[in-house]
PDB file of C-alpha atoms in Angstrom:
ATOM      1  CA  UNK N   1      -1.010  65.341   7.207  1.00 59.00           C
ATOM      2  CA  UNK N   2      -0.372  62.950   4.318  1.00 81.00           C
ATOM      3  CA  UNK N   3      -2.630  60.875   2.396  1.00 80.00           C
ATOM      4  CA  UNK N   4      -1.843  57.587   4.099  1.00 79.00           C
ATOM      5  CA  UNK N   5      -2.702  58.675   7.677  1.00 81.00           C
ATOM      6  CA  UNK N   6      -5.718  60.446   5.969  1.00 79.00           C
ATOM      7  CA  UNK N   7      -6.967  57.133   4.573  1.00 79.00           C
ATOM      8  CA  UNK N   8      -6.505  55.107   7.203  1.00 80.00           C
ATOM      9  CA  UNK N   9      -8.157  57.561   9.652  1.00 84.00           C
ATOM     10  CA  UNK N  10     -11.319  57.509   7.014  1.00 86.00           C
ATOM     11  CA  UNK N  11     -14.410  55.807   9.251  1.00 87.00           C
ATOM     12  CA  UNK N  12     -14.886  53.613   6.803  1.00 89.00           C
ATOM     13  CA  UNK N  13     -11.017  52.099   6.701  1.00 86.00           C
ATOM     14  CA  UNK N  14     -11.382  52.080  10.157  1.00 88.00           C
ATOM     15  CA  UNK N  15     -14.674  49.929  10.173  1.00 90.00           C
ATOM     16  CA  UNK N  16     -13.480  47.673   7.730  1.00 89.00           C
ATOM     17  CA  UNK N  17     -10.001  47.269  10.338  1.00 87.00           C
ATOM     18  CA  UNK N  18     -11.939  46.747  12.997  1.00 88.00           C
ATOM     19  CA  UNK N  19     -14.342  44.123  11.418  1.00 87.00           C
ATOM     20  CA  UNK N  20     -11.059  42.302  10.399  1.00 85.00           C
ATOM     21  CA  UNK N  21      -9.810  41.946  14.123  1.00 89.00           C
ATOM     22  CA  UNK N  22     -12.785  40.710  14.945  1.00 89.00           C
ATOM     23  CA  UNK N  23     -13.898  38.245  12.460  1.00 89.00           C
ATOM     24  CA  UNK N  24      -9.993  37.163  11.629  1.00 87.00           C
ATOM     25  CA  UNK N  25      -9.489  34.804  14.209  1.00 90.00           C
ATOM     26  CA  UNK N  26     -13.165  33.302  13.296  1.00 91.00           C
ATOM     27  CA  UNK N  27     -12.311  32.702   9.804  1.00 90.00           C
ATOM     28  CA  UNK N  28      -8.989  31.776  10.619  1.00 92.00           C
ATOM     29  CA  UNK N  29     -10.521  28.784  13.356  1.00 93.00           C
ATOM     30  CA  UNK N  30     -13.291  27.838  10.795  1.00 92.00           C
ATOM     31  CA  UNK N  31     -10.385  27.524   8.165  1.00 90.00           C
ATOM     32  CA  UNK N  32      -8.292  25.238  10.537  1.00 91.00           C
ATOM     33  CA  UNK N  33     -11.669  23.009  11.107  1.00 89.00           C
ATOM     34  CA  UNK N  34     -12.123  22.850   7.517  1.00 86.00           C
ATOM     35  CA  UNK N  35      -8.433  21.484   6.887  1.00 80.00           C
ATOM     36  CA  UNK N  36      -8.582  19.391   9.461  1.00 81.00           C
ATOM     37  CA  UNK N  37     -11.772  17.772   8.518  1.00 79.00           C
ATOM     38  CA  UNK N  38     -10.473  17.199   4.816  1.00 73.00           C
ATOM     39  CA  UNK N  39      -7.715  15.368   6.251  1.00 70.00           C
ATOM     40  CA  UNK N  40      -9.898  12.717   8.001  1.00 71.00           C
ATOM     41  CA  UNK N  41     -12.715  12.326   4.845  1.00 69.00           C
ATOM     42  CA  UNK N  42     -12.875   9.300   3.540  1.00 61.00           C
ATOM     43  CA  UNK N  43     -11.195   8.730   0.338  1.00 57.00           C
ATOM     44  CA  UNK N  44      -7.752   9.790   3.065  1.00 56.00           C
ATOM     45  CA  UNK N  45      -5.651  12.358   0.711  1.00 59.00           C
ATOM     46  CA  UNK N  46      -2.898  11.441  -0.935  1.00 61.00           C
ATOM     47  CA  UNK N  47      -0.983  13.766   1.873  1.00 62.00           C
ATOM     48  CA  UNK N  48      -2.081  12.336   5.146  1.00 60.00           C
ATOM     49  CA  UNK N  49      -1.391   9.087   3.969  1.00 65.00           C
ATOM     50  CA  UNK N  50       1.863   9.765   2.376  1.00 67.00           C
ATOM     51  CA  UNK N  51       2.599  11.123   5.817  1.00 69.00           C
ATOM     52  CA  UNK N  52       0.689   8.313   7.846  1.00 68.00           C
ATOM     53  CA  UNK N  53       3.182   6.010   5.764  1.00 70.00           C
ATOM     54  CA  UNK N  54       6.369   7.280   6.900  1.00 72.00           C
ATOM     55  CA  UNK N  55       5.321   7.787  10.485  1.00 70.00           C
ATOM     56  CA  UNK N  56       4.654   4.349  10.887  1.00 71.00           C
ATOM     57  CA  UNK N  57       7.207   3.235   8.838  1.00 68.00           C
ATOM     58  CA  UNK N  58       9.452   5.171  11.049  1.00 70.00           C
ATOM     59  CA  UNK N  59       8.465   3.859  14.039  1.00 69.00           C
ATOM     60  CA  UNK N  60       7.641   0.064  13.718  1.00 66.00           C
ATOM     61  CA  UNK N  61      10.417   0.361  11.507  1.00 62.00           C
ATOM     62  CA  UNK N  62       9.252  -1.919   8.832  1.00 60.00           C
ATOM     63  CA  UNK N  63       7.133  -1.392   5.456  1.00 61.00           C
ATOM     64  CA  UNK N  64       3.731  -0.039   6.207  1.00 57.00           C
ATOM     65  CA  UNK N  65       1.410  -3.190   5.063  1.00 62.00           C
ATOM     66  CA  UNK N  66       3.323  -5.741   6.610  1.00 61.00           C
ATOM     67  CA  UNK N  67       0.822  -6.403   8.843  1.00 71.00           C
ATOM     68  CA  UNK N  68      -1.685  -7.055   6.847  1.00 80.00           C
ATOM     69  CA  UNK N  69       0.464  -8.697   4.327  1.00 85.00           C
ATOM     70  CA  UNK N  70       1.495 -11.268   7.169  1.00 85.00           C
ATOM     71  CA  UNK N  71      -1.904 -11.714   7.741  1.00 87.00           C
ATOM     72  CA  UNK N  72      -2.663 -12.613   4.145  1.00 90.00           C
ATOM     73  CA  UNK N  73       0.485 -15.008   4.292  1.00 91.00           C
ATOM     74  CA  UNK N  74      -0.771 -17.082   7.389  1.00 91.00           C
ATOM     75  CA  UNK N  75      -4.389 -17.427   5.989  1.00 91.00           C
ATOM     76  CA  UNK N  76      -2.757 -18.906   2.376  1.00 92.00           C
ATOM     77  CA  UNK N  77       0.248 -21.251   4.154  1.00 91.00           C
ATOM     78  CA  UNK N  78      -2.397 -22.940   6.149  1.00 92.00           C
ATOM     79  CA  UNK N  79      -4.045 -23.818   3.034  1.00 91.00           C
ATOM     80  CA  UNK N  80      -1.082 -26.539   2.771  1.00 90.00           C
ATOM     81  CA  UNK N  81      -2.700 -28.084   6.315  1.00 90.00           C
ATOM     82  CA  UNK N  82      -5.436 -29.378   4.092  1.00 89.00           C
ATOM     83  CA  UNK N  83      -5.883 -32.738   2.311  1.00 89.00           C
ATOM     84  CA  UNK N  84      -7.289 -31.590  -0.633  1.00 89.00           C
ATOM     85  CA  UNK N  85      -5.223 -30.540  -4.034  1.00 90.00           C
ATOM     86  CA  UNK N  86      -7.989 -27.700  -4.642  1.00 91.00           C
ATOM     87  CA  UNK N  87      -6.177 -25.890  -1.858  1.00 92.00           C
ATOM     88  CA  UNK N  88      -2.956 -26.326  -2.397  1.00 92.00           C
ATOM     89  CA  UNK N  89      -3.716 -24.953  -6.063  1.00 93.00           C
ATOM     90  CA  UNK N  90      -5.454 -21.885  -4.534  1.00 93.00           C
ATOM     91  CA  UNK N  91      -2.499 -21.249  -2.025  1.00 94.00           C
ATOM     92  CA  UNK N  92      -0.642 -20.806  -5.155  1.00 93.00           C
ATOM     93  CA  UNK N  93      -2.516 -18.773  -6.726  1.00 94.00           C
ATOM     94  CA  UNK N  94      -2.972 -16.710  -3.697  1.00 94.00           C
ATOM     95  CA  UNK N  95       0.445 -16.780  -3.032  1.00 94.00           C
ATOM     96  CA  UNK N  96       1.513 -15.314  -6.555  1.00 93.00           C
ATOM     97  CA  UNK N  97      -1.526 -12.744  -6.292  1.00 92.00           C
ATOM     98  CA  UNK N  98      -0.265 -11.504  -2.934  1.00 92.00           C
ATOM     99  CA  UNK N  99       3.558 -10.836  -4.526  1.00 92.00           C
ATOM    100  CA  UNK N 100       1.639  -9.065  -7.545  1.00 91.00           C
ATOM    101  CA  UNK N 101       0.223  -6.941  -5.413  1.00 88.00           C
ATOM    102  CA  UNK N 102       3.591  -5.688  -3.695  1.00 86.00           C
ATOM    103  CA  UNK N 103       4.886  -5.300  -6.813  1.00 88.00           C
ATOM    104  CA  UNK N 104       2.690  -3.292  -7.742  1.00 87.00           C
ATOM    105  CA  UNK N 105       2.581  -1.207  -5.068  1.00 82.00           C
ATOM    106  CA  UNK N 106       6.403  -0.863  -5.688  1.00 82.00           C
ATOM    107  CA  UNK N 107       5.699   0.372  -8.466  1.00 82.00           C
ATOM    108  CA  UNK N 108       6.610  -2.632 -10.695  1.00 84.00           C
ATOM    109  CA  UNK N 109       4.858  -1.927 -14.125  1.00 80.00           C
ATOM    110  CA  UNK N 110       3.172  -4.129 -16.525  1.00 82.00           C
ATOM    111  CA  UNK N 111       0.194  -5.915 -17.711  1.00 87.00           C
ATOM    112  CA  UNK N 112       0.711  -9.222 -16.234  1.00 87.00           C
ATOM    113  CA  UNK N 113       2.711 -10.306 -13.461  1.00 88.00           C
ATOM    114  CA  UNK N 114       5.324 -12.210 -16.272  1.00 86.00           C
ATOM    115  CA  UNK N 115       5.655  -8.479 -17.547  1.00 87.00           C
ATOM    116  CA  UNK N 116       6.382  -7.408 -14.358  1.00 87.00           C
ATOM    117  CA  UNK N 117       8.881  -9.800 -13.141  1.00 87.00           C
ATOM    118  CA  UNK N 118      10.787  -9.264 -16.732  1.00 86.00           C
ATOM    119  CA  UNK N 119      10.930  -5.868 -14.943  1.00 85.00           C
ATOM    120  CA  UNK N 120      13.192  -7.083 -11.677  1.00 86.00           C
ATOM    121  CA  UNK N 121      16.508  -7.638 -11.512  1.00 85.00           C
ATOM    122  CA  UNK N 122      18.471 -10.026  -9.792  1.00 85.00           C
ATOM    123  CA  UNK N 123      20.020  -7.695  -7.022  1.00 85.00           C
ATOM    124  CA  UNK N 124      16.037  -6.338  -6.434  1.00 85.00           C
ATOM    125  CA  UNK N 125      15.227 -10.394  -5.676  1.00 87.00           C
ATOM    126  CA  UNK N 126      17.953 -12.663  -6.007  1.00 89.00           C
ATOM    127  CA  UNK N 127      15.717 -15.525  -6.242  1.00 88.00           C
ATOM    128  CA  UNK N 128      14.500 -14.321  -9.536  1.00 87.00           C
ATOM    129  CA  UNK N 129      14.853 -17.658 -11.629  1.00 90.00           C
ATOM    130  CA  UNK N 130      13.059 -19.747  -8.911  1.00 91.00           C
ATOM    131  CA  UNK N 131      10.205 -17.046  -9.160  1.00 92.00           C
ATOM    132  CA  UNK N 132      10.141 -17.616 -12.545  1.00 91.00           C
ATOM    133  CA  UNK N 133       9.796 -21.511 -12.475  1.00 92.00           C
ATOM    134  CA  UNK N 134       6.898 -20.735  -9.295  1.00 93.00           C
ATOM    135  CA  UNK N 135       5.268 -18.973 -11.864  1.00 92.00           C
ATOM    136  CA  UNK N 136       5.222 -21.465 -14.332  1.00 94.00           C
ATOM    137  CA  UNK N 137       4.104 -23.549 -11.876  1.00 93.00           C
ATOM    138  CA  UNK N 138       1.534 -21.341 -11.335  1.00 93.00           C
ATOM    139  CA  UNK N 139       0.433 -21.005 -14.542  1.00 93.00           C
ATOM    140  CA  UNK N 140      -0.115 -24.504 -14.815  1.00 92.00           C
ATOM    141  CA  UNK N 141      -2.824 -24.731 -12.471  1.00 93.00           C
ATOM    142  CA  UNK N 142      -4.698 -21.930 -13.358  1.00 92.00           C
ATOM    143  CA  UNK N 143      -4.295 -22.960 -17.773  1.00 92.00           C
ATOM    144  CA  UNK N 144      -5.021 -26.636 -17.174  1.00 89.00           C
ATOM    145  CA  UNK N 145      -7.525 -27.849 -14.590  1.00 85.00           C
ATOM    146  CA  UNK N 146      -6.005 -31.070 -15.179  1.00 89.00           C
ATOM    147  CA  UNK N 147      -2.776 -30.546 -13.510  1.00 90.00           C
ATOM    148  CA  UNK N 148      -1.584 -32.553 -10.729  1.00 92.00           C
ATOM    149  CA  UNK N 149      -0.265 -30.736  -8.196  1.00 90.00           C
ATOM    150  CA  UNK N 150       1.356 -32.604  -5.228  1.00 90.00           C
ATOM    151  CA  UNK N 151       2.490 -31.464  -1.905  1.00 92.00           C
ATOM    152  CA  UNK N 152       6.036 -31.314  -2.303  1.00 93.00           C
ATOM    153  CA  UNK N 153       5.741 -29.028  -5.300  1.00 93.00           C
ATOM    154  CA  UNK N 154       3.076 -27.177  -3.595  1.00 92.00           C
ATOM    155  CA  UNK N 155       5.287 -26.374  -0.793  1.00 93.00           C
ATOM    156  CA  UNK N 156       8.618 -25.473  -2.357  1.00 94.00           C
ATOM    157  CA  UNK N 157       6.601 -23.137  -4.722  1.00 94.00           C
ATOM    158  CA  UNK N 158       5.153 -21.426  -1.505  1.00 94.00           C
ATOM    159  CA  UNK N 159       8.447 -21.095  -0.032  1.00 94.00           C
ATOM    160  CA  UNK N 160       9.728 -19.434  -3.312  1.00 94.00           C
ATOM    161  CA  UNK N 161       6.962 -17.057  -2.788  1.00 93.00           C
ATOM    162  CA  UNK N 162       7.856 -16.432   0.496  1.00 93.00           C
ATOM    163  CA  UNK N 163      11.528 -16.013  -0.303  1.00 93.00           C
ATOM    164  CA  UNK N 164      10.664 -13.427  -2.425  1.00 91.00           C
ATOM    165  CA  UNK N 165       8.226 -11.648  -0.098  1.00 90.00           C
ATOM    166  CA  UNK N 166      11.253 -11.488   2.208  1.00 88.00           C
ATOM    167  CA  UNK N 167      13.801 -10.555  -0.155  1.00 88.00           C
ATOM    168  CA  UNK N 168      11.271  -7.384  -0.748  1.00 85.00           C
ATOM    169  CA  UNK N 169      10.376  -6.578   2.866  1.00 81.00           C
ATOM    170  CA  UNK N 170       6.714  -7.577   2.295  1.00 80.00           C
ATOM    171  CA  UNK N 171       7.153  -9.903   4.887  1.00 78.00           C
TER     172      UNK N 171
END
């Protein structure tokens, strides 16, 4: 006989082979629990969400927060339906914060969201220049609380927000 049939036919090799048929599928279903349970804790991993991403990219075919960034749309256009001039300002500044944040989800760097739209180019969102000028506008009502902001302006500088949400897929 050799030595590898030797050791294996040792009592204790064969103990310790027997133990590990046993208790292998156990630690192999209490291994399986524990990765599956990771993948549902709360902060989600960066891998079930990368993959919950694309699978619902996939099939609703369209960018994974749209929903929710439709939502957000709706709640700061109706802001126009109101008399006041406080909330048309705020539907701009909603408007602009709502853009920020797809850009920065996009990955759009920067500091500020001038920085970042110094970032974009004109085939990315060819309605760059109006963006700038709705940021301006923008600007104006947040730096001076005196600003008069009417309805018309209000509107068009929505719309340029809008255009751009569309031109990005955000909406």
């Amino acid at each position: 006989m050799d030595l590898a049939s030797l050791l294996l036919n040792h009592p204790t090799v064969q103990y310790i082979i027997g133990l590990a048929q046993n208790l292998g599928p156990f630690v192999f279903l209490l291994f399986l629990f524990w990765a599956i349970f990771s993948l549902f804790q709360k902060p989600m991993s960066f891998i079930k969400m990368g993959f919950w991403i694309d699978w619902t990219e996939f099939f609703r075919q369209r960018g994974y927060e749209s929903g929710r960034i439709e939502k957000k749309w709706t709640i700061v256009s109706r802001r126009l339906e109101n008399p006041n001039m406080a909330d048309w300002k705020l539907a701009v500044i909603e408007a602009e914060s709502l853009l920020e944040g797809v850009l920065i989800r996009m990955g759009f760097g920067g500091e500020s969201f001038g920085d970042r739209l110094k970032k974009i180019r004109e085939d990315q969102v060819p309605s760059l220049d109006d963006l700038v000028s709705a940021h301006q506008t923008r600007n104006n009502i947040v730096h001076d609380p005196d600003y008069r902001l009417d309805m018309e302006e209000a509107t068009k500088t929505l719309s340029i927000y809008e255009k751009a949400l569309r031109e990005l897929d955000a909406l």
